[in-house]
Coordinates of C-alpha atoms in Angstrom, one line a residue:
X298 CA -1.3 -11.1 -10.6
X299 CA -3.8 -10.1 -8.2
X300 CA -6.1 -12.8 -6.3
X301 CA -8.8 -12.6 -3.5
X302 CA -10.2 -15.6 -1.5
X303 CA -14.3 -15.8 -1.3
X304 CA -15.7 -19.0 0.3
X305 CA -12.5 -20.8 0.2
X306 CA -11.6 -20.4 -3.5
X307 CA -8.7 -18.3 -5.1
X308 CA -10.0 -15.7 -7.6
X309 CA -8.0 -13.4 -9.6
X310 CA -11.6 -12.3 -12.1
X311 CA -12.3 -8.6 -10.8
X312 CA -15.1 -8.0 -13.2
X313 CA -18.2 -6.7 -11.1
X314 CA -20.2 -9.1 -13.4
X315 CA -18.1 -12.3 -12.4
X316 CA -18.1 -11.3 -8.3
X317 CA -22.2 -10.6 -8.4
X318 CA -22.2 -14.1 -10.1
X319 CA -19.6 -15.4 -7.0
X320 CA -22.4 -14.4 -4.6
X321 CA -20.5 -11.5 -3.4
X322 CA -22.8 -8.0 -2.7
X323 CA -21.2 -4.8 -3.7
X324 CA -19.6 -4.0 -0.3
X325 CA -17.6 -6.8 -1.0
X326 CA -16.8 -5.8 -4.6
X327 CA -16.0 -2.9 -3.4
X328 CA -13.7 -4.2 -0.6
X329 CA -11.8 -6.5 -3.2
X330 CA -11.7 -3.5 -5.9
X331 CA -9.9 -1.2 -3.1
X332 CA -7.4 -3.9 -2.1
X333 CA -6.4 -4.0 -5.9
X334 CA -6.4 -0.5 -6.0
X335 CA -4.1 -0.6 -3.0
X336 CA -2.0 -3.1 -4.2
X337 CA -1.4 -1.7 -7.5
X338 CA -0.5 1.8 -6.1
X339 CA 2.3 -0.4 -4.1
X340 CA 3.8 -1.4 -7.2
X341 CA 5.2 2.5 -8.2
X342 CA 7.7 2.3 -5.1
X343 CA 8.6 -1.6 -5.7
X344 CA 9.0 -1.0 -9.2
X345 CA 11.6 2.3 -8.7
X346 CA 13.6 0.0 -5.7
X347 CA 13.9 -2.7 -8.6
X348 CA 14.8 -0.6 -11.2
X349 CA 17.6 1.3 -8.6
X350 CA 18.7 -2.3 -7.2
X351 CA 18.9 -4.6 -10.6
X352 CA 18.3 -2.3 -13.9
X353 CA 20.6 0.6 -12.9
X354 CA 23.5 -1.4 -13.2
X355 CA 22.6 -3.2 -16.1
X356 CA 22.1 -0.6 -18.0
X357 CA 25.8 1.3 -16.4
X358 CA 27.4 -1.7 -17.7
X359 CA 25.4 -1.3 -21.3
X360 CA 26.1 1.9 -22.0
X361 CA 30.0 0.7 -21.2
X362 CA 30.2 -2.3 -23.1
X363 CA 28.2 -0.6 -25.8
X364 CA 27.6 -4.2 -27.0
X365 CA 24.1 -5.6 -28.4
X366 CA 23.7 -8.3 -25.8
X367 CA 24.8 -6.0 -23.2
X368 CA 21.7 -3.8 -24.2
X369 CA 19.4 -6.7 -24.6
X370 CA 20.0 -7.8 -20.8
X371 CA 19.4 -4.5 -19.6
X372 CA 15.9 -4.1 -21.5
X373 CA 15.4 -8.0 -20.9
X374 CA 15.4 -6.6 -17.2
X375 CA 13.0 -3.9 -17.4
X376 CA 10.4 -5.3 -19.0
X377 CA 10.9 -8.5 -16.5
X378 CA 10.6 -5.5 -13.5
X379 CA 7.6 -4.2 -15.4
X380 CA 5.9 -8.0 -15.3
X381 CA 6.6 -8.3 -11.8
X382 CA 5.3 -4.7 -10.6
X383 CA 2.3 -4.0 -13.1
X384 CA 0.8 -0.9 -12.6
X385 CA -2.6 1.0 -12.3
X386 CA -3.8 2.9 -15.1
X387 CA -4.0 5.8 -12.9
X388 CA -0.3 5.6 -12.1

């Protein structure tokens, strides 16, 4: 989840109506809106490393075992990866 600091607080609210209500003007909205951006776009490259590094195999070793469970780990893992790494709408 994504979360700024202003005046000391932790916020993770990145609606323009709830940061104008903060106090913040919009070069700071727009400052906190890039970082997200930013941040986001990070997530394609973490999310393909994770995938390479701990769903790959899982899913080697499902299509091997060919057993329900085996299956169910390996999408159990994904959509854990997918939590982790969320990603932009552009993306």
């Amino acid at each position: 989840m994504f979360t700024y600091i202003y005046k000391g607080a932790s916020h993770s609210n990145t609606s323009a109506e709830y940061m104008q209500n903060l106090g913040m003007d919009q070069e700071q909205i727009d400052s906190v809106l890039n970082q997200q951006q930013f941040e986001l776009s990070q997530n394609v490259e973490k999310r393909q490393a994770a995938y390479k590094a701990e769903s790959d195999p899982l899913f080697m070793e499902s299509q091997y075992d060919g057993t329900p469970e085996s299956h169910q780990k390996w999408q159990d893992k994904v959509a854990e990866i997918k939590a982790r790494y969320p990603l932009s709408e552009n993306a």
